[in-house]
């Protein structure tokens, strides 16, 4: 009598070409591997479907904003994303910043450029900067500008005519 050898179980790891999301039964088994392969500020489709029971945001920028607002970004992700967001924020805040939106209407032969607040908002949306951070950084910027203006103002009049003193600074 011949003894049949058992075949090893088929590896059920998700493959790149496989339709997503993978089944709910496979998700817990492969969650750690799938999560470790996603980029900062992003989650796999299965996470959105099985962990949060909500649709995945339409693009990476919207996904980052959503994860930030849900407080789902890890410290490591925040350490990577906040400097990137801050750099883009500062770039958009410089005088003369403009943003190209491409052809605004079908048939346009020239690119359309935004400037001012519209350009800044477009940049923030493209990068996925959370509105709470924009509000915080705008407030910091206003405080800095106010402090700089205050420091640049001439000293308040002390009531003493130019060049005259009250004698307190006299050395005998």
PDB file of C-alpha atoms in Angstrom:
ATOM      1  CA  UNK A   1       0.000   0.000   0.000  1.00  0.00           C
ATOM      2  CA  UNK A   2       1.295   3.424  -0.943  1.00  0.00           C
ATOM      3  CA  UNK A   3       1.143   6.188   1.607  1.00  0.00           C
ATOM      4  CA  UNK A   4       0.121   9.515   0.173  1.00  0.00           C
ATOM      5  CA  UNK A   5       2.026  12.492   1.341  1.00  0.00           C
ATOM      6  CA  UNK A   6      -0.066  15.442   2.352  1.00  0.00           C
ATOM      7  CA  UNK A   7       0.500  18.518   0.270  1.00  0.00           C
ATOM      8  CA  UNK A   8       1.512  21.541   2.250  1.00  0.00           C
ATOM      9  CA  UNK A   9      -1.316  24.024   2.626  1.00  0.00           C
ATOM     10  CA  UNK A  10      -1.557  26.539  -0.194  1.00  0.00           C
ATOM     11  CA  UNK A  11      -0.031  29.843   0.736  1.00  0.00           C
ATOM     12  CA  UNK A  12      -2.907  32.298   0.854  1.00  0.00           C
ATOM     13  CA  UNK A  13      -0.843  35.496   1.090  1.00  0.00           C
ATOM     14  CA  UNK A  14      -2.418  38.300  -0.936  1.00  0.00           C
ATOM     15  CA  UNK A  15      -0.747  38.763  -4.305  1.00  0.00           C
ATOM     16  CA  UNK A  16      -0.219  42.106  -6.050  1.00  0.00           C
ATOM     17  CA  UNK A  17      -2.393  41.064  -8.996  1.00  0.00           C
ATOM     18  CA  UNK A  18      -5.209  39.836  -6.802  1.00  0.00           C
ATOM     19  CA  UNK A  19      -8.512  41.695  -6.668  1.00  0.00           C
ATOM     20  CA  UNK A  20      -8.873  43.844  -3.583  1.00  0.00           C
ATOM     21  CA  UNK A  21     -10.079  43.906  -0.923  1.00  0.00           C
ATOM     22  CA  UNK A  22      -9.128  40.421   0.161  1.00  0.00           C
ATOM     23  CA  UNK A  23     -11.739  38.448   2.096  1.00  0.00           C
ATOM     24  CA  UNK A  24     -12.605  39.286   5.674  1.00  0.00           C
ATOM     25  CA  UNK A  25     -11.393  35.835   6.730  1.00  0.00           C
ATOM     26  CA  UNK A  26      -7.914  36.449   5.314  1.00  0.00           C
ATOM     27  CA  UNK A  27      -7.582  40.039   6.604  1.00  0.00           C
ATOM     28  CA  UNK A  28      -6.693  39.286  10.272  1.00  0.00           C
ATOM     29  CA  UNK A  29      -4.153  36.697   9.183  1.00  0.00           C
ATOM     30  CA  UNK A  30      -2.305  39.060   6.811  1.00  0.00           C
ATOM     31  CA  UNK A  31      -3.110  42.424   8.355  1.00  0.00           C
ATOM     32  CA  UNK A  32       0.371  43.098   9.788  1.00  0.00           C
ATOM     33  CA  UNK A  33       2.158  42.340   6.517  1.00  0.00           C
ATOM     34  CA  UNK A  34      -0.274  44.428   4.453  1.00  0.00           C
ATOM     35  CA  UNK A  35      -0.196  47.360   6.891  1.00  0.00           C
ATOM     36  CA  UNK A  36       3.614  47.394   6.966  1.00  0.00           C
ATOM     37  CA  UNK A  37       3.751  47.789   3.196  1.00  0.00           C
ATOM     38  CA  UNK A  38       1.606  50.928   3.033  1.00  0.00           C
ATOM     39  CA  UNK A  39       3.087  54.415   2.881  1.00  0.00           C
ATOM     40  CA  UNK A  40       2.787  57.042   5.596  1.00  0.00           C
ATOM     41  CA  UNK A  41      -0.685  58.531   5.785  1.00  0.00           C
ATOM     42  CA  UNK A  42      -2.354  55.708   3.916  1.00  0.00           C
ATOM     43  CA  UNK A  43      -4.224  52.528   4.783  1.00  0.00           C
ATOM     44  CA  UNK A  44      -5.098  49.521   2.600  1.00  0.00           C
ATOM     45  CA  UNK A  45      -8.605  49.033   1.281  1.00  0.00           C
ATOM     46  CA  UNK A  46      -9.189  46.202   3.761  1.00  0.00           C
ATOM     47  CA  UNK A  47      -8.484  48.501   6.716  1.00  0.00           C
ATOM     48  CA  UNK A  48     -11.131  50.944   5.534  1.00  0.00           C
ATOM     49  CA  UNK A  49     -13.631  48.179   4.774  1.00  0.00           C
ATOM     50  CA  UNK A  50     -13.119  45.883   7.776  1.00  0.00           C
ATOM     51  CA  UNK A  51     -11.707  48.081  10.529  1.00  0.00           C
ATOM     52  CA  UNK A  52     -13.641  51.321   9.924  1.00  0.00           C
ATOM     53  CA  UNK A  53     -16.594  50.143   7.809  1.00  0.00           C
ATOM     54  CA  UNK A  54     -16.341  53.197   5.584  1.00  0.00           C
ATOM     55  CA  UNK A  55     -15.282  53.868   1.999  1.00  0.00           C
ATOM     56  CA  UNK A  56     -11.660  54.729   1.316  1.00  0.00           C
ATOM     57  CA  UNK A  57     -11.168  58.451   0.559  1.00  0.00           C
ATOM     58  CA  UNK A  58     -10.890  59.360  -3.114  1.00  0.00           C
ATOM     59  CA  UNK A  59      -7.143  60.094  -3.172  1.00  0.00           C
ATOM     60  CA  UNK A  60      -4.018  60.100  -0.994  1.00  0.00           C
ATOM     61  CA  UNK A  61      -4.410  63.747   0.029  1.00  0.00           C
ATOM     62  CA  UNK A  62      -8.001  63.224   1.207  1.00  0.00           C
ATOM     63  CA  UNK A  63      -6.957  59.984   2.922  1.00  0.00           C
ATOM     64  CA  UNK A  64      -4.226  61.776   4.886  1.00  0.00           C
ATOM     65  CA  UNK A  65      -6.615  64.514   6.007  1.00  0.00           C
ATOM     66  CA  UNK A  66      -9.209  61.926   7.040  1.00  0.00           C
ATOM     67  CA  UNK A  67      -6.685  59.842   9.003  1.00  0.00           C
ATOM     68  CA  UNK A  68      -5.363  62.976  10.741  1.00  0.00           C
ATOM     69  CA  UNK A  69      -8.881  64.078  11.715  1.00  0.00           C
ATOM     70  CA  UNK A  70      -9.666  60.548  12.967  1.00  0.00           C
ATOM     71  CA  UNK A  71      -6.424  60.605  15.030  1.00  0.00           C
ATOM     72  CA  UNK A  72      -5.337  57.385  13.289  1.00  0.00           C
ATOM     73  CA  UNK A  73      -1.854  58.519  12.218  1.00  0.00           C
ATOM     74  CA  UNK A  74       0.986  57.013  14.234  1.00  0.00           C
ATOM     75  CA  UNK A  75       3.765  59.097  15.775  1.00  0.00           C
ATOM     76  CA  UNK A  76       6.115  57.786  13.090  1.00  0.00           C
ATOM     77  CA  UNK A  77       3.733  58.842  10.332  1.00  0.00           C
ATOM     78  CA  UNK A  78       3.251  62.282  11.873  1.00  0.00           C
ATOM     79  CA  UNK A  79       7.023  62.696  12.189  1.00  0.00           C
ATOM     80  CA  UNK A  80       7.300  62.048   8.458  1.00  0.00           C
ATOM     81  CA  UNK A  81       4.239  63.965   7.253  1.00  0.00           C
ATOM     82  CA  UNK A  82       4.275  67.149   9.343  1.00  0.00           C
ATOM     83  CA  UNK A  83       7.655  68.402   8.029  1.00  0.00           C
ATOM     84  CA  UNK A  84       6.489  67.673   4.458  1.00  0.00           C
ATOM     85  CA  UNK A  85       3.217  69.518   5.052  1.00  0.00           C
ATOM     86  CA  UNK A  86       4.994  72.422   6.757  1.00  0.00           C
ATOM     87  CA  UNK A  87       7.426  72.795   3.865  1.00  0.00           C
ATOM     88  CA  UNK A  88       4.544  72.944   1.368  1.00  0.00           C
ATOM     89  CA  UNK A  89       2.663  75.376   3.609  1.00  0.00           C
ATOM     90  CA  UNK A  90       5.677  77.697   3.829  1.00  0.00           C
ATOM     91  CA  UNK A  91       6.235  77.506   0.073  1.00  0.00           C
ATOM     92  CA  UNK A  92       2.603  78.443  -0.582  1.00  0.00           C
ATOM     93  CA  UNK A  93       2.820  81.324   1.917  1.00  0.00           C
ATOM     94  CA  UNK A  94       5.656  83.096   0.105  1.00  0.00           C
ATOM     95  CA  UNK A  95       4.758  86.275  -1.790  1.00  0.00           C
ATOM     96  CA  UNK A  96       4.100  85.629  -5.461  1.00  0.00           C
ATOM     97  CA  UNK A  97       3.234  81.938  -5.031  1.00  0.00           C
ATOM     98  CA  UNK A  98       1.181  80.595  -7.929  1.00  0.00           C
ATOM     99  CA  UNK A  99      -0.278  77.184  -8.714  1.00  0.00           C
ATOM    100  CA  UNK A 100      -0.867  75.653 -12.139  1.00  0.00           C
ATOM    101  CA  UNK A 101      -4.176  73.850 -12.617  1.00  0.00           C
ATOM    102  CA  UNK A 102      -3.480  72.936 -16.233  1.00  0.00           C
ATOM    103  CA  UNK A 103      -6.104  73.641 -18.862  1.00  0.00           C
ATOM    104  CA  UNK A 104      -9.135  75.109 -17.132  1.00  0.00           C
ATOM    105  CA  UNK A 105     -11.562  74.437 -19.986  1.00  0.00           C
ATOM    106  CA  UNK A 106     -11.593  71.987 -22.880  1.00  0.00           C
ATOM    107  CA  UNK A 107      -9.903  73.563 -25.870  1.00  0.00           C
ATOM    108  CA  UNK A 108      -7.645  75.867 -23.843  1.00  0.00           C
ATOM    109  CA  UNK A 109      -4.212  76.186 -25.378  1.00  0.00           C
ATOM    110  CA  UNK A 110      -2.531  77.745 -22.353  1.00  0.00           C
ATOM    111  CA  UNK A 111      -2.269  76.580 -18.783  1.00  0.00           C
ATOM    112  CA  UNK A 112      -4.274  78.355 -16.106  1.00  0.00           C
ATOM    113  CA  UNK A 113      -2.449  79.635 -13.041  1.00  0.00           C
ATOM    114  CA  UNK A 114      -3.977  80.500  -9.696  1.00  0.00           C
ATOM    115  CA  UNK A 115      -2.476  83.094  -7.367  1.00  0.00           C
ATOM    116  CA  UNK A 116      -3.129  84.413  -3.886  1.00  0.00           C
ATOM    117  CA  UNK A 117      -5.461  82.546  -1.508  1.00  0.00           C
ATOM    118  CA  UNK A 118      -6.856  80.327  -4.297  1.00  0.00           C
ATOM    119  CA  UNK A 119      -3.336  79.096  -5.129  1.00  0.00           C
ATOM    120  CA  UNK A 120      -2.592  78.411  -1.462  1.00  0.00           C
ATOM    121  CA  UNK A 121      -5.829  76.445  -1.004  1.00  0.00           C
ATOM    122  CA  UNK A 122      -5.101  74.381  -4.132  1.00  0.00           C
ATOM    123  CA  UNK A 123      -1.598  73.585  -2.848  1.00  0.00           C
ATOM    124  CA  UNK A 124      -2.942  72.574   0.577  1.00  0.00           C
ATOM    125  CA  UNK A 125      -5.534  70.274  -1.053  1.00  0.00           C
ATOM    126  CA  UNK A 126      -2.982  68.704  -3.411  1.00  0.00           C
ATOM    127  CA  UNK A 127      -0.623  67.830  -0.551  1.00  0.00           C
ATOM    128  CA  UNK A 128      -3.355  66.883   1.922  1.00  0.00           C
ATOM    129  CA  UNK A 129      -2.563  69.343   4.708  1.00  0.00           C
ATOM    130  CA  UNK A 130      -5.217  68.995   7.416  1.00  0.00           C
ATOM    131  CA  UNK A 131      -7.289  72.179   7.941  1.00  0.00           C
ATOM    132  CA  UNK A 132      -6.513  72.142  11.692  1.00  0.00           C
ATOM    133  CA  UNK A 133      -2.790  72.468  10.947  1.00  0.00           C
ATOM    134  CA  UNK A 134      -3.383  75.231   8.402  1.00  0.00           C
ATOM    135  CA  UNK A 135      -5.408  77.150  10.989  1.00  0.00           C
ATOM    136  CA  UNK A 136      -2.673  76.655  13.615  1.00  0.00           C
ATOM    137  CA  UNK A 137       0.134  77.701  11.262  1.00  0.00           C
ATOM    138  CA  UNK A 138      -1.846  80.728  10.013  1.00  0.00           C
ATOM    139  CA  UNK A 139      -2.272  81.877  13.632  1.00  0.00           C
ATOM    140  CA  UNK A 140       1.472  81.422  14.280  1.00  0.00           C
ATOM    141  CA  UNK A 141       2.266  83.398  11.132  1.00  0.00           C
ATOM    142  CA  UNK A 142      -0.036  86.251  12.212  1.00  0.00           C
ATOM    143  CA  UNK A 143       1.536  86.356  15.693  1.00  0.00           C
ATOM    144  CA  UNK A 144       5.028  86.459  14.185  1.00  0.00           C
ATOM    145  CA  UNK A 145       4.069  89.267  11.810  1.00  0.00           C
ATOM    146  CA  UNK A 146       2.487  91.230  14.661  1.00  0.00           C
ATOM    147  CA  UNK A 147       5.619  90.826  16.822  1.00  0.00           C
ATOM    148  CA  UNK A 148       7.865  91.910  13.948  1.00  0.00           C
ATOM    149  CA  UNK A 149       5.694  95.009  13.309  1.00  0.00           C
ATOM    150  CA  UNK A 150       5.760  95.870  17.022  1.00  0.00           C
ATOM    151  CA  UNK A 151       9.545  95.544  17.184  1.00  0.00           C
ATOM    152  CA  UNK A 152       9.936  97.719  14.087  1.00  0.00           C
ATOM    153  CA  UNK A 153       7.853 100.579  15.545  1.00  0.00           C
ATOM    154  CA  UNK A 154       9.802 103.497  17.058  1.00  0.00           C
ATOM    155  CA  UNK A 155       9.975 103.558  20.838  1.00  0.00           C
ATOM    156  CA  UNK A 156       7.089 105.327  22.554  1.00  0.00           C
ATOM    157  CA  UNK A 157       7.673 109.015  23.451  1.00  0.00           C
ATOM    158  CA  UNK A 158       9.046 109.198  26.988  1.00  0.00           C
ATOM    159  CA  UNK A 159       7.975 112.831  27.422  1.00  0.00           C
ATOM    160  CA  UNK A 160      11.539 114.113  27.236  1.00  0.00           C
ATOM    161  CA  UNK A 161      12.457 116.416  24.370  1.00  0.00           C
ATOM    162  CA  UNK A 162      15.023 115.095  21.900  1.00  0.00           C
ATOM    163  CA  UNK A 163      18.489 115.124  23.431  1.00  0.00           C
ATOM    164  CA  UNK A 164      17.349 116.274  26.847  1.00  0.00           C
ATOM    165  CA  UNK A 165      17.531 114.098  29.933  1.00  0.00           C
ATOM    166  CA  UNK A 166      16.181 114.344  33.424  1.00  0.00           C
ATOM    167  CA  UNK A 167      19.677 114.068  34.885  1.00  0.00           C
ATOM    168  CA  UNK A 168      19.278 110.503  36.125  1.00  0.00           C
ATOM    169  CA  UNK A 169      21.818 109.248  33.619  1.00  0.00           C
ATOM    170  CA  UNK A 170      24.445 111.848  34.657  1.00  0.00           C
ATOM    171  CA  UNK A 171      27.748 110.651  36.011  1.00  0.00           C
ATOM    172  CA  UNK A 172      29.621 113.038  38.388  1.00  0.00           C
TER     173      UNK A 172
END
